[in-house]
Coordinates of C-alpha atoms and ligand atoms in Angstrom, one line a residue:
X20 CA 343.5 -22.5 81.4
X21 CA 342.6 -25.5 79.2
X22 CA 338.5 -26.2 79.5
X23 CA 338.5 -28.3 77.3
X24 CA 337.0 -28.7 73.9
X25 CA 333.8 -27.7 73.8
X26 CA 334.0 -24.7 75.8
X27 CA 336.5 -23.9 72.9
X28 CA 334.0 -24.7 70.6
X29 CA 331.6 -23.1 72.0
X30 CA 333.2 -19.9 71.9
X31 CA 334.0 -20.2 67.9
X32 CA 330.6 -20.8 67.5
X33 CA 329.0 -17.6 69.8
X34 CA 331.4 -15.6 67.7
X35 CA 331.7 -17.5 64.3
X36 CA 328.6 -19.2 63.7
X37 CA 327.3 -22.7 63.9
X38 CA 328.6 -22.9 60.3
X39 CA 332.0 -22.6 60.9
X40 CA 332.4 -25.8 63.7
X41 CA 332.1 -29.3 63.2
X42 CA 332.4 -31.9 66.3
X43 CA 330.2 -34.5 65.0
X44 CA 331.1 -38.1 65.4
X45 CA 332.0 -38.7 61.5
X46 CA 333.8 -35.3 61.4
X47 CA 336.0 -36.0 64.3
X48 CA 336.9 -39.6 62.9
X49 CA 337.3 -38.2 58.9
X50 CA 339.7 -35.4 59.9
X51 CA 341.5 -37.9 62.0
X52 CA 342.6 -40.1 59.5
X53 CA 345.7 -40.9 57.4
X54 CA 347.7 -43.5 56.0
X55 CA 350.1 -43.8 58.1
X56 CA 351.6 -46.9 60.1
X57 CA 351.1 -45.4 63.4
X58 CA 347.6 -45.2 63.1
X59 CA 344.8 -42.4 62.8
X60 CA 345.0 -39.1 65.2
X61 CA 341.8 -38.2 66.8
X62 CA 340.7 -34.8 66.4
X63 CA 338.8 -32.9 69.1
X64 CA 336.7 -30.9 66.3
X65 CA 336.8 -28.8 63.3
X66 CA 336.7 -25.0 62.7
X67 CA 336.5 -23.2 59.6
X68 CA 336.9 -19.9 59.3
X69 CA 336.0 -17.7 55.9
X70 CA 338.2 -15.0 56.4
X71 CA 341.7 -13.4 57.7
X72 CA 339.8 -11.9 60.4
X73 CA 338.0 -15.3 61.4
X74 CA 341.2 -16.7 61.2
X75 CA 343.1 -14.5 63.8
X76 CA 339.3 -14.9 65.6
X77 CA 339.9 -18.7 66.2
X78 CA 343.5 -17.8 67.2
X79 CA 342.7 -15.4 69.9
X80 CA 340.0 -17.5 71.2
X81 CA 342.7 -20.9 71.2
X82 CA 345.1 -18.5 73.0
X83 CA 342.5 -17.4 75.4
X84 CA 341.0 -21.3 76.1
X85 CA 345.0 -22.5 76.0
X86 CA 343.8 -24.7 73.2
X87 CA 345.7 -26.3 70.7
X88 CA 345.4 -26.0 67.1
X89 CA 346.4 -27.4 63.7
X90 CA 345.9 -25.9 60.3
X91 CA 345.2 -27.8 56.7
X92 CA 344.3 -26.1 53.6
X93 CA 343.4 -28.4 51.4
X94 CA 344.3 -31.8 53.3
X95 CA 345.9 -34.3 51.1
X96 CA 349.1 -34.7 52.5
X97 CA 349.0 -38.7 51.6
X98 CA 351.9 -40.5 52.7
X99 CA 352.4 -37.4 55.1
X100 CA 349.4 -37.2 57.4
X101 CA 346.4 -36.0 55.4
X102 CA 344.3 -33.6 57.3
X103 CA 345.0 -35.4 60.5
X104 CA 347.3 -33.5 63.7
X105 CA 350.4 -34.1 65.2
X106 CA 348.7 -34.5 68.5
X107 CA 345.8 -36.4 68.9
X108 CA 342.7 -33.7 70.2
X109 CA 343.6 -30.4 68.5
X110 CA 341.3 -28.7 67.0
X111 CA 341.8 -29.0 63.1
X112 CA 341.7 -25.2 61.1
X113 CA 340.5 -26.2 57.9
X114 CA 341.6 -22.9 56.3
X115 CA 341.3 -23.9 53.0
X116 CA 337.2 -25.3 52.7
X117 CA 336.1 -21.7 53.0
X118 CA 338.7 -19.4 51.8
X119 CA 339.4 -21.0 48.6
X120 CA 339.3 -18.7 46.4
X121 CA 341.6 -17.0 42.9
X122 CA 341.7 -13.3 44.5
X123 CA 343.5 -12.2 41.5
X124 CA 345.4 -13.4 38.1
X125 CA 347.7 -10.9 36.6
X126 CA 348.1 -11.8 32.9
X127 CA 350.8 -9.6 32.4
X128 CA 353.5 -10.1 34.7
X129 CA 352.1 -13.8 35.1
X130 CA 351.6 -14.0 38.6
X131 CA 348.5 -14.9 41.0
X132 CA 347.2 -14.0 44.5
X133 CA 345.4 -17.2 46.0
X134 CA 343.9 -18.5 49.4
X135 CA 344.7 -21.3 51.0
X136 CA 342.1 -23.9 49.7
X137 CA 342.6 -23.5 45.8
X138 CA 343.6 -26.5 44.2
X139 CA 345.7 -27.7 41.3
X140 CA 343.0 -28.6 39.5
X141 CA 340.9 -25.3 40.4
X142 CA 343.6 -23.4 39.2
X143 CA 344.4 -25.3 36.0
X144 CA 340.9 -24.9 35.2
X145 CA 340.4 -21.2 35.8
X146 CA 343.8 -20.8 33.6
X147 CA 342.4 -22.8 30.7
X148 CA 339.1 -21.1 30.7
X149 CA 341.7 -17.5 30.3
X150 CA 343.2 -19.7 26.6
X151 CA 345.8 -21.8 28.8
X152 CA 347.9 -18.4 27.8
X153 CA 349.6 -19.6 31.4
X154 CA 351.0 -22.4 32.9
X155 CA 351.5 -23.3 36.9
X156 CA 354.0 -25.8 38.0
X157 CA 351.8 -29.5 39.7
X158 CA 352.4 -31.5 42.1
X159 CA 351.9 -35.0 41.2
X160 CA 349.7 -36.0 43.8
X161 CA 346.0 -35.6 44.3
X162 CA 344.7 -32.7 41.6
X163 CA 342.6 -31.6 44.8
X164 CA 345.9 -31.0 46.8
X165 CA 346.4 -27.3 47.4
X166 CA 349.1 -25.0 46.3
X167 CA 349.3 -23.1 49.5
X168 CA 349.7 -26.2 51.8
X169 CA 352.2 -28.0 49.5
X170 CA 353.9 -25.2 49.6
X171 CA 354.4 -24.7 52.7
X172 CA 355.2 -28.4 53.4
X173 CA 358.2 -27.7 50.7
X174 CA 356.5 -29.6 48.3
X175 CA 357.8 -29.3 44.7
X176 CA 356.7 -30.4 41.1
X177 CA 358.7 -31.3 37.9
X178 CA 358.6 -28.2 35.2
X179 CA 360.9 -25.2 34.9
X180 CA 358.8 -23.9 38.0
X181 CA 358.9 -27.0 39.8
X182 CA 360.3 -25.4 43.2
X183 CA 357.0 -24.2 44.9
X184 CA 358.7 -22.0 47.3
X185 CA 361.0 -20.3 45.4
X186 CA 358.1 -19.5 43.0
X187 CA 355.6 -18.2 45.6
X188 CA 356.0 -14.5 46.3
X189 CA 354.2 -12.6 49.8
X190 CA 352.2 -14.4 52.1
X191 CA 350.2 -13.4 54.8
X192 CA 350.3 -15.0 57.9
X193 CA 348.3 -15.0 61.1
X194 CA 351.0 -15.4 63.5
X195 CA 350.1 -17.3 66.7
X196 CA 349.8 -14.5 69.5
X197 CA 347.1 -13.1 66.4
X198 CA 348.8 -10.8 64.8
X199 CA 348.6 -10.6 60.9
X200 CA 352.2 -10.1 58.8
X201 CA 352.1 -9.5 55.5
X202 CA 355.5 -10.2 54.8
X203 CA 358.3 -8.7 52.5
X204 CA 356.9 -6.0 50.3
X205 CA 353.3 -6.6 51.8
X206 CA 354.1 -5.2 55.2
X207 CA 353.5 -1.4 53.6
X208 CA 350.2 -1.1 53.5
X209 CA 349.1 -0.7 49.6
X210 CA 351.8 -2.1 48.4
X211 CA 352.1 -2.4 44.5
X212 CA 354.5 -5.1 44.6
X213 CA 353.7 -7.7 47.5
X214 CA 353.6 -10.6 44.5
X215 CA 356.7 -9.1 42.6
X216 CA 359.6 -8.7 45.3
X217 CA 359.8 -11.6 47.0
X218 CA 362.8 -10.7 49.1
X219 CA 361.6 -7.2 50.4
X220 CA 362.9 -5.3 53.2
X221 CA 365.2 -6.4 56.3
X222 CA 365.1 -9.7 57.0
X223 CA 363.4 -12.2 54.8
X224 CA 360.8 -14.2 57.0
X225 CA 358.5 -15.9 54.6
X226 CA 360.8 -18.9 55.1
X227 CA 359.8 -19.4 58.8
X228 CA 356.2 -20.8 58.0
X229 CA 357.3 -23.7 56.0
X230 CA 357.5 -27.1 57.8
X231 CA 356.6 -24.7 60.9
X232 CA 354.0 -23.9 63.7
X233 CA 354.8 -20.4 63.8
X234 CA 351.3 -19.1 62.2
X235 CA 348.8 -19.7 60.0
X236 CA 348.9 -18.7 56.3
X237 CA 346.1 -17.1 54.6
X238 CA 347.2 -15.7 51.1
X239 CA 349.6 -16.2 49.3
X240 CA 351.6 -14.7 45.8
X241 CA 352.5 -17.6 43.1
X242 CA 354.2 -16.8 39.9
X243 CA 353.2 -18.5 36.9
X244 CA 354.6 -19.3 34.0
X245 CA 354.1 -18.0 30.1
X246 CA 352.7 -21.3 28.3
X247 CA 355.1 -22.2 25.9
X248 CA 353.3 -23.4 22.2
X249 CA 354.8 -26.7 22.5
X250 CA 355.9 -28.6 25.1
X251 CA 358.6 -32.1 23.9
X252 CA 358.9 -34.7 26.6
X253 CA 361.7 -38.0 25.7
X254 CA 362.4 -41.2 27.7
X255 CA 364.8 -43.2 28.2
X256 CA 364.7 -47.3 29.5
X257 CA 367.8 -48.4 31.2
X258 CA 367.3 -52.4 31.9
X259 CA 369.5 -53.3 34.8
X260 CA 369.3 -52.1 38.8
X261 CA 373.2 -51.2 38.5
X262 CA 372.7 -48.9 35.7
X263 CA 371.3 -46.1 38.0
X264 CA 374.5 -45.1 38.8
X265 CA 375.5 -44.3 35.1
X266 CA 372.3 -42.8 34.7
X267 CA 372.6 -40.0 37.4
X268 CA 376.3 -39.4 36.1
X269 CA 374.2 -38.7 32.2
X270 CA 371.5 -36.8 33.9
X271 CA 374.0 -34.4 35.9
X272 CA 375.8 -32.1 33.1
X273 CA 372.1 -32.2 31.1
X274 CA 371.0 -29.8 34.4
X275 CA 374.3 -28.3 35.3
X276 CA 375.0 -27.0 32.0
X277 CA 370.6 -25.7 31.7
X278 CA 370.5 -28.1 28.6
X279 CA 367.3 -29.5 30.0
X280 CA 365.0 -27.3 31.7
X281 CA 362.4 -29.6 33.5
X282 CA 364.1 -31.5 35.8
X283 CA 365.0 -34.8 35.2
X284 CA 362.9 -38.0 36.8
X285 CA 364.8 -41.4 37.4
X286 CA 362.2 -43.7 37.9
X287 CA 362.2 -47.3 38.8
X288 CA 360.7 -50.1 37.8
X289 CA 357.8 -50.6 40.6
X290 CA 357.1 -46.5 40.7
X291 CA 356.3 -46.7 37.4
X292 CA 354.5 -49.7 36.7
X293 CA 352.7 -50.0 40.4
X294 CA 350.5 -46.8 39.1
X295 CA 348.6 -49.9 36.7
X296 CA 348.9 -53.1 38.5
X297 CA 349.3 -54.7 42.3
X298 CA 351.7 -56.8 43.8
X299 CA 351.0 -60.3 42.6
X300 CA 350.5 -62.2 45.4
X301 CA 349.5 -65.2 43.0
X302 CA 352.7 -65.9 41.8
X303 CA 354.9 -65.4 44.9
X304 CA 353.0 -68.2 46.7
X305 CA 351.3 -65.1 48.8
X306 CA 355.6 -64.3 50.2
X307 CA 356.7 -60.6 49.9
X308 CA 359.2 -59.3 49.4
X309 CA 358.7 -59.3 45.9
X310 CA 361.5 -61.5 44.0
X311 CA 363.6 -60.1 41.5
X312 CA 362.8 -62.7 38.9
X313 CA 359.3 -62.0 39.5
X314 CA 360.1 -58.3 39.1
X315 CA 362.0 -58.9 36.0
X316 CA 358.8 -60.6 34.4
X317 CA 357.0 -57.8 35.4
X318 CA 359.2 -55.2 34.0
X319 CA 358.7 -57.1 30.5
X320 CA 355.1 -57.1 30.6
X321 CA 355.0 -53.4 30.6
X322 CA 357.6 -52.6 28.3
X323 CA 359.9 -51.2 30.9
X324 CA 363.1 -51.9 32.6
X325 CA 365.0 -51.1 35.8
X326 CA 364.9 -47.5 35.0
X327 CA 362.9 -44.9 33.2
X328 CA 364.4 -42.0 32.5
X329 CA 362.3 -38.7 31.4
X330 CA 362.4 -34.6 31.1
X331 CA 361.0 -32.1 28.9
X332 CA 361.4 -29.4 26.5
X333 CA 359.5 -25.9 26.3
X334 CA 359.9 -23.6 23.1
X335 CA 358.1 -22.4 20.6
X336 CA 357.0 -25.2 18.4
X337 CA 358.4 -29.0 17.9
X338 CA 360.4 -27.8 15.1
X339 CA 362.6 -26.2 17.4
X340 CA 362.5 -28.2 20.0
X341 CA 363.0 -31.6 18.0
X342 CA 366.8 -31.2 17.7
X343 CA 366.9 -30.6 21.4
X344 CA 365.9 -34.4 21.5
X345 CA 368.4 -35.5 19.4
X346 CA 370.8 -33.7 21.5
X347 CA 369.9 -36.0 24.8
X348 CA 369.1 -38.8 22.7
X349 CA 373.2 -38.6 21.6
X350 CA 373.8 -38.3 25.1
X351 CA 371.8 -40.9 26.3
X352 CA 373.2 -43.6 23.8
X353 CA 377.1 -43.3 24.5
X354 CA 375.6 -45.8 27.3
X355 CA 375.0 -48.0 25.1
X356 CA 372.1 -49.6 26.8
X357 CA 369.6 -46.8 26.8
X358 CA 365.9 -47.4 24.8
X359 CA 364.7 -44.3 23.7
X360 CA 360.7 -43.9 24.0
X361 CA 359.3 -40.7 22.3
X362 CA 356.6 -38.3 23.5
X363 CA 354.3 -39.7 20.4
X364 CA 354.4 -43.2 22.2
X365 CA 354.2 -41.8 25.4
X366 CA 351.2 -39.9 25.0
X367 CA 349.0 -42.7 24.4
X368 CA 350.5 -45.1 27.5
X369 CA 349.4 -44.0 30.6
X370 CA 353.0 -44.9 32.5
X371 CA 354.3 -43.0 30.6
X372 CA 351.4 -40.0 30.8
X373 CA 352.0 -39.1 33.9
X374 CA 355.2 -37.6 33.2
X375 CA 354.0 -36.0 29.9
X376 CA 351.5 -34.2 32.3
X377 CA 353.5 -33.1 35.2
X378 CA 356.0 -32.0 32.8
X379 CA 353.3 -29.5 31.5
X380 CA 351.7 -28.0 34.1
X381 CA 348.7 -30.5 34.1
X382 CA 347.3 -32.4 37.5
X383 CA 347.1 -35.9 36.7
X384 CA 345.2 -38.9 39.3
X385 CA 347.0 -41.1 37.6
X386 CA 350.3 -41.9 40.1
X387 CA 347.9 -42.5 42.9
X388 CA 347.5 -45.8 41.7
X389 CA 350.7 -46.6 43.3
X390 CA 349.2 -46.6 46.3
X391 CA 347.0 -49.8 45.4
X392 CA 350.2 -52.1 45.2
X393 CA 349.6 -53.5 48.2
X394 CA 345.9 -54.2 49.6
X395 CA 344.8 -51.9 53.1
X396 CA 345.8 -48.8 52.3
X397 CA 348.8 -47.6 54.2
X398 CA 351.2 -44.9 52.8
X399 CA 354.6 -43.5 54.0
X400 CA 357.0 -41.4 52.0
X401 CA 360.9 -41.4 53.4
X402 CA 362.5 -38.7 51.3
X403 CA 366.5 -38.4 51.6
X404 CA 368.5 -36.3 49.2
X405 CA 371.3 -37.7 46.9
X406 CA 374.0 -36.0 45.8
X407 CA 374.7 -36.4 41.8
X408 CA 377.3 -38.6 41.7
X409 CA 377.2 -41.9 40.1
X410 CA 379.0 -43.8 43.2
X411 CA 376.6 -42.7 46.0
X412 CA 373.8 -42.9 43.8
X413 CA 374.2 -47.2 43.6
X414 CA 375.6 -47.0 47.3
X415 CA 372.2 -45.3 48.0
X416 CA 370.3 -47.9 45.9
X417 CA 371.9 -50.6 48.0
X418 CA 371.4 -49.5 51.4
X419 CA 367.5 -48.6 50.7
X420 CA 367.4 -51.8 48.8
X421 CA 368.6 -54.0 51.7
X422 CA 366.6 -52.2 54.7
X423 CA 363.4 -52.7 52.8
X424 CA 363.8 -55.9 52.2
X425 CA 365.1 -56.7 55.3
X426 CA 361.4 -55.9 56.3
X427 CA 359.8 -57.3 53.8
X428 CA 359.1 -54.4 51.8
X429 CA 359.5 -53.6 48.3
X430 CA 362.2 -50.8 46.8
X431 CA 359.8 -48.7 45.2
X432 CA 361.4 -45.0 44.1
X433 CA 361.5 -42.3 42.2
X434 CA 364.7 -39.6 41.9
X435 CA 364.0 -36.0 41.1
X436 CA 367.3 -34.5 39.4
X437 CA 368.6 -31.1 39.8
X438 CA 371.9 -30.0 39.0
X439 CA 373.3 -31.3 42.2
X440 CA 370.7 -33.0 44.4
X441 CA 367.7 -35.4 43.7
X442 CA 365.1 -35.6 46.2
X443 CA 365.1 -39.9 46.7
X444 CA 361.2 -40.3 46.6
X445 CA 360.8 -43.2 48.4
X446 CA 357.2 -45.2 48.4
X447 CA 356.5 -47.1 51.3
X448 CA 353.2 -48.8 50.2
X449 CA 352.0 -51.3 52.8
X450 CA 348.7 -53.1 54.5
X451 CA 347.7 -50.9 56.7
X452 CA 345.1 -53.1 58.4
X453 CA 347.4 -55.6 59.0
X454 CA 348.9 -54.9 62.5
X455 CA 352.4 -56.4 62.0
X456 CA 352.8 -55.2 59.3
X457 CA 352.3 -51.3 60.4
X458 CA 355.1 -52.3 63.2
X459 CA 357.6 -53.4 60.6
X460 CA 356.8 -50.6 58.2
X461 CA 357.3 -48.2 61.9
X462 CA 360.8 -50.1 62.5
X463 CA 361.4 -50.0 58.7
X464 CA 361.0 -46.2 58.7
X465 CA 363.5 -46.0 61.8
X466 CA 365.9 -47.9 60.5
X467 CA 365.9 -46.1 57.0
X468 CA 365.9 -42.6 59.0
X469 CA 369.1 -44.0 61.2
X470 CA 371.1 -45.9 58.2
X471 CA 371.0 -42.2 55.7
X472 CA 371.3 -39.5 59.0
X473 CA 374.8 -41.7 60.3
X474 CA 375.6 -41.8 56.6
X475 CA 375.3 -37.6 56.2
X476 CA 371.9 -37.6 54.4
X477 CA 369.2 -35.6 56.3
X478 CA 365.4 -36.1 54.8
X479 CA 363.6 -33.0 53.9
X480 CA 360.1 -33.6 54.5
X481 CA 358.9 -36.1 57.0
X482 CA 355.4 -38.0 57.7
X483 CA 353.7 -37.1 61.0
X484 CA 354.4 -40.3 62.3
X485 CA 358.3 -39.3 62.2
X486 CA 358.7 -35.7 62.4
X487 CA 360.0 -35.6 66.0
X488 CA 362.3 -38.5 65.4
X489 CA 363.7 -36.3 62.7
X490 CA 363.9 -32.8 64.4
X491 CA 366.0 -34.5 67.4
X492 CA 368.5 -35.9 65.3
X493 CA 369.8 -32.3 64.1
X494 CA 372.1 -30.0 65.9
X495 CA 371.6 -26.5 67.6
X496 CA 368.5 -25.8 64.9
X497 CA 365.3 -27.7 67.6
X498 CA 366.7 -25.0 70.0
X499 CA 366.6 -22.1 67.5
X500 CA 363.1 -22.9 66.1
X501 CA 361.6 -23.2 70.3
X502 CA 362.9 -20.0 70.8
X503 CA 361.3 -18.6 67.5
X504 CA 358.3 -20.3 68.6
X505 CA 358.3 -18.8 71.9
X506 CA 358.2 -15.1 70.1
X507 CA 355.7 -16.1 67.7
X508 CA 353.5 -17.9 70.0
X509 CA 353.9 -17.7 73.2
X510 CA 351.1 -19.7 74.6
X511 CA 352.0 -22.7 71.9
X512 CA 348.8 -22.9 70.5
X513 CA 349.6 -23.6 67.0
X514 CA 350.6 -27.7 66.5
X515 CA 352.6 -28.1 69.0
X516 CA 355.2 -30.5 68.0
X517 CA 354.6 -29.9 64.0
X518 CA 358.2 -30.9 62.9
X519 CA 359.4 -31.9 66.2
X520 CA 358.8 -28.0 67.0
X521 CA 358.3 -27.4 70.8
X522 CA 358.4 -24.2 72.5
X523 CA 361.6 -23.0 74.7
X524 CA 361.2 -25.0 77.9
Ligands
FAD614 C1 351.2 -40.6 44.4 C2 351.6 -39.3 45.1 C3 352.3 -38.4 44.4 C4 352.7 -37.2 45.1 N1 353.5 -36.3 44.4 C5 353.9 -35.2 45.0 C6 354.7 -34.3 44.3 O1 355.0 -34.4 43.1 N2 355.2 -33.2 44.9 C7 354.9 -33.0 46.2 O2 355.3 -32.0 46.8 N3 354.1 -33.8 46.9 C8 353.6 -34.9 46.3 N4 352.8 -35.8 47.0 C9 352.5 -35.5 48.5 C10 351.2 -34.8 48.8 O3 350.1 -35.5 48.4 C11 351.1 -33.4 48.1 O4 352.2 -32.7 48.4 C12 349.9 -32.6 48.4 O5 349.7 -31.5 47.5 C13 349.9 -32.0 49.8 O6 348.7 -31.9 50.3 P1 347.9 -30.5 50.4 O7 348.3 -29.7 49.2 O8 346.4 -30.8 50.5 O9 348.4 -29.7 51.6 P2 347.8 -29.7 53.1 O10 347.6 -31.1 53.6 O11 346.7 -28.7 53.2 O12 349.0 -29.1 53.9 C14 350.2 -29.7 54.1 C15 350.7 -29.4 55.5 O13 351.1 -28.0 55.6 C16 350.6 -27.4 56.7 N5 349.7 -26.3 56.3 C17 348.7 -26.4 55.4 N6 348.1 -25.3 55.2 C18 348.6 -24.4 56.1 C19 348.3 -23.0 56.4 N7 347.4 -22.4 55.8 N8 349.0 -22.4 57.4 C20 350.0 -23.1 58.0 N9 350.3 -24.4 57.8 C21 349.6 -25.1 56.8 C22 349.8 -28.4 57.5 O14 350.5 -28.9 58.6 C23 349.6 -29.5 56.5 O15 349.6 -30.8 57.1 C24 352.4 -37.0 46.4 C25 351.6 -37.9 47.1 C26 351.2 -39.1 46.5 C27 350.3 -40.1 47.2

């Protein structure tokens, strides 16, 4: 039985409240939207529950109506879908705009218990009005993102911390045929150590709700870290596009070897600067791609180059930590065409700012203005992995380089170093109220997709827009996940098609 809508809502609102539905006009359109190229996804209405209970409410109502849902917590996934569905005329869960708050912050053993709609920000705040004794790894995106929902979308940050997974501990999930799991050491009831032991008993689970539709989460453990008295970050300018291949061969032994312990950020040229200016249509004659000598004078202007390099170091006071920076700074200048830039100069230029503040712990708006380099709007984030080796790393360059241009785009990327893989954030900043533009950013996206699966490179996160496209290019694992989804939720009533997961035919 599917009756539609507002029988649906009708039934969350007998048993929930009037406060806890929205189907007005401007809440069906604002929940719909997103920055994507293939354009905003409708809604059918918005629930929002204010508790566990309310949550596995809405669930066994949608599984009674045969209606579908999708859950946000916070809903700033920009680039990725914001708060809007995979499929046009589910009902959005806002989880997070009631159930948002700090259930518990344990000083000791440095770890807190949260729902889904805290923020970065909320949480930075409540941990400086306890002395900033702790620190929590950020994202660098929207301070009003939400640590449960980036989370579970695999999101990560930049510090010591920076993997968001493997530092949450214990969530609890409303699975979609209703029931609630607590999982690993949560599933005994009283449990002492649900935020401790994050692998617990028997199988481990917690994985299966990332990038998933298998249930809703609803709390959720998240270790935090001791706030080391100071806090060192260094940069490094490389000037030319062919240097990134030396640079990841420099940055590789600094993580292998746990010399640095942020990771490492390879930045380029347009990342860094497009957070404080726009493309400048006035001097290409109004013709994009942008040219490189255009992007050379821009590169000047802002004191960079091709390639900003940066990290951090955590100890107990700049004394110690200072000969840490001549240590890199050694290593750095065997190159022979690195510019060092300290953390004194970066502190007061906001380029450089944004790293100083991911690197400790504090949410920063700052990188959104990279979304302004182009007028209209539109946002898409294609995110490979690259292995660390020199040799791929410019073969990489090359083939992003040559597809974007191809479509008129600009290169526009940052590289997120761990010992052996950086994420390849790529920034596909576009107009998104220009029509043909959205179709060439669409084939754009395909072709990138394409070009790095036939070359071995699999993406990790995907935007709405291309999350099927993904799933169907990988083997064995879209049958797998139906048949989970088939156990889970049996009715499919949880975003059908999230991550190109459908259930078993
Ligand atoms: C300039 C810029 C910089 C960025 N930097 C980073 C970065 O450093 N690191 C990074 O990871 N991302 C980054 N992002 C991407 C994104 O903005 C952030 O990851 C953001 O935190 C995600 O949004 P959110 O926290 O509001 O999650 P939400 O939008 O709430 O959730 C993300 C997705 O997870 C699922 N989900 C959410 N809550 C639940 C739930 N309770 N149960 C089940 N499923 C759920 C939903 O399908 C949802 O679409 C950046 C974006 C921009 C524009």
């Amino acid at each position: 039985m599917n009756d539609g809508a507002p029988a649906f809502l009708a039934a969350v609102r007998q048993v929930l409240g009037e406060q806890a539905v929205d189907s007005s006009e401007e809440g069906i359109v604002r929940y719909g939207r997103n920055l994507l190229p293939g354009g905003d996804r409708r809604t059918a209405g918005i629930v929002f529950p204010s508790s566990t209970g309310e949550v596995q409410t809405v669930v066994q109502l949608a599984n009674a109506h045969r209606f579908p849902l999708y859950s946000i917590s916070t809903g700033e996934n920009r680039g990725l879908g914001l708060k809007s569905p995979i499929r046009p005329g589910s009902v959005i869960v806002d989880v997070g705009a009631r159930m948002n708050r700090i259930l518990a912050i344990d000083e000791t053993l440095c770890f807190a218990e949260i729902e889904p709609g805290v923020t970065y920000q909320q949480m930075y705040d409540e941990l400086g009005r306890r002395g900033h004794t702790l620190m929590m790894d950020t994202a660098s995106g929207p301070p009003n993102g939400g640590i449960v929902g980036n989370t579970l979308d695999k999101g990560a940050g930049y510090t010591p911390y920076f993997d968001h997974f493997g530092m949450s501990c214990g969530l609890e999930v409303v699975l979609g045929d209703g029931r609630v799991l607590r999982t690993a050491d949560g599933a005994l009831a009283g449990s002492q150590t649900w935020h401790l032991s994050k692998y617990g008993y028997g199988p481990f689970l917690d994985g299966l709700f990332l990038q998933s539709n298998f249930g809703i989460v609803t709390r959720m453990g998240v270790w935090l870290m001791p706030r080391p008295p100071a806090i060192r970050s260094f940069f490094f300018i490389f000037p030319d596009d062919e240097d990134f291949g030396e640079i990841i061969d420099l940055v590789r032994p600094l993580k292998l070897n746990n010399v640095v312990p942020s990771l490492l950020k390879v930045t380029n040229d347009l990342y860094a600067l497009g957070t404080e200016t726009t493309y400048p249509f006035e001097r290409t004659g109004g013709r994009t791609p942008l040219p490189d000598g255009v992007r050379r004078e821009l590169q000047r202007e802002h004191g960079l180059g091709a390639w900003l390099v940066s990290g951090a170091f955590y100890g107990a006071s700049d004394e110690v930590l200072l000969p840490l920076v001549e240590r890199v700074k050694a290593h750095f200048g065997r190159s022979g065409k690195a510019r060092y830039v300290s953390h004194e100069e970066a502190l007061v230029q906001p380029i450089f700012d944004i790293h100083v503040a991911t690197f400790s712990g504090r949410p920063t708006a700052s990188e959104l203005s990279l979304l302004n380099w182009r007028p209209g709007g539109g946002n898409c984030w294609f995110l490979p992995g690259l292995p660390m080796k020199g040799e791929v790393a410019n073969q990489q360059q090359a083939l992003s380089r040559r597809i974007l241009r191809e479509h008129k785009l600009e290169f526009i990327a940052e590289y997120v170093c761990g010992p052996r893989l950086a994420r390849a954030l790529h920034v596909i900043v576009f107009n998104r109220q220009d029509p043909e533009e959205c179709q060439r950013v669409m084939r754009c996206y395909r072709a990138l997709l394409h070009a790095y699966a036939e070359a071995g490179y699999p993406v990790s996160r995907a935007p709405l827009d291309f999350q099927e496209e993904a799933m169907a290019r990988l083997e064995t694992f879209p049958g797998v996940c139906a048949d989970i989804k088939h156990a889970l939720d049996p009715n499919a009533i949880l975003a059908p098609g999230r991550y190109g997961i459908e259930t078993r035919k």
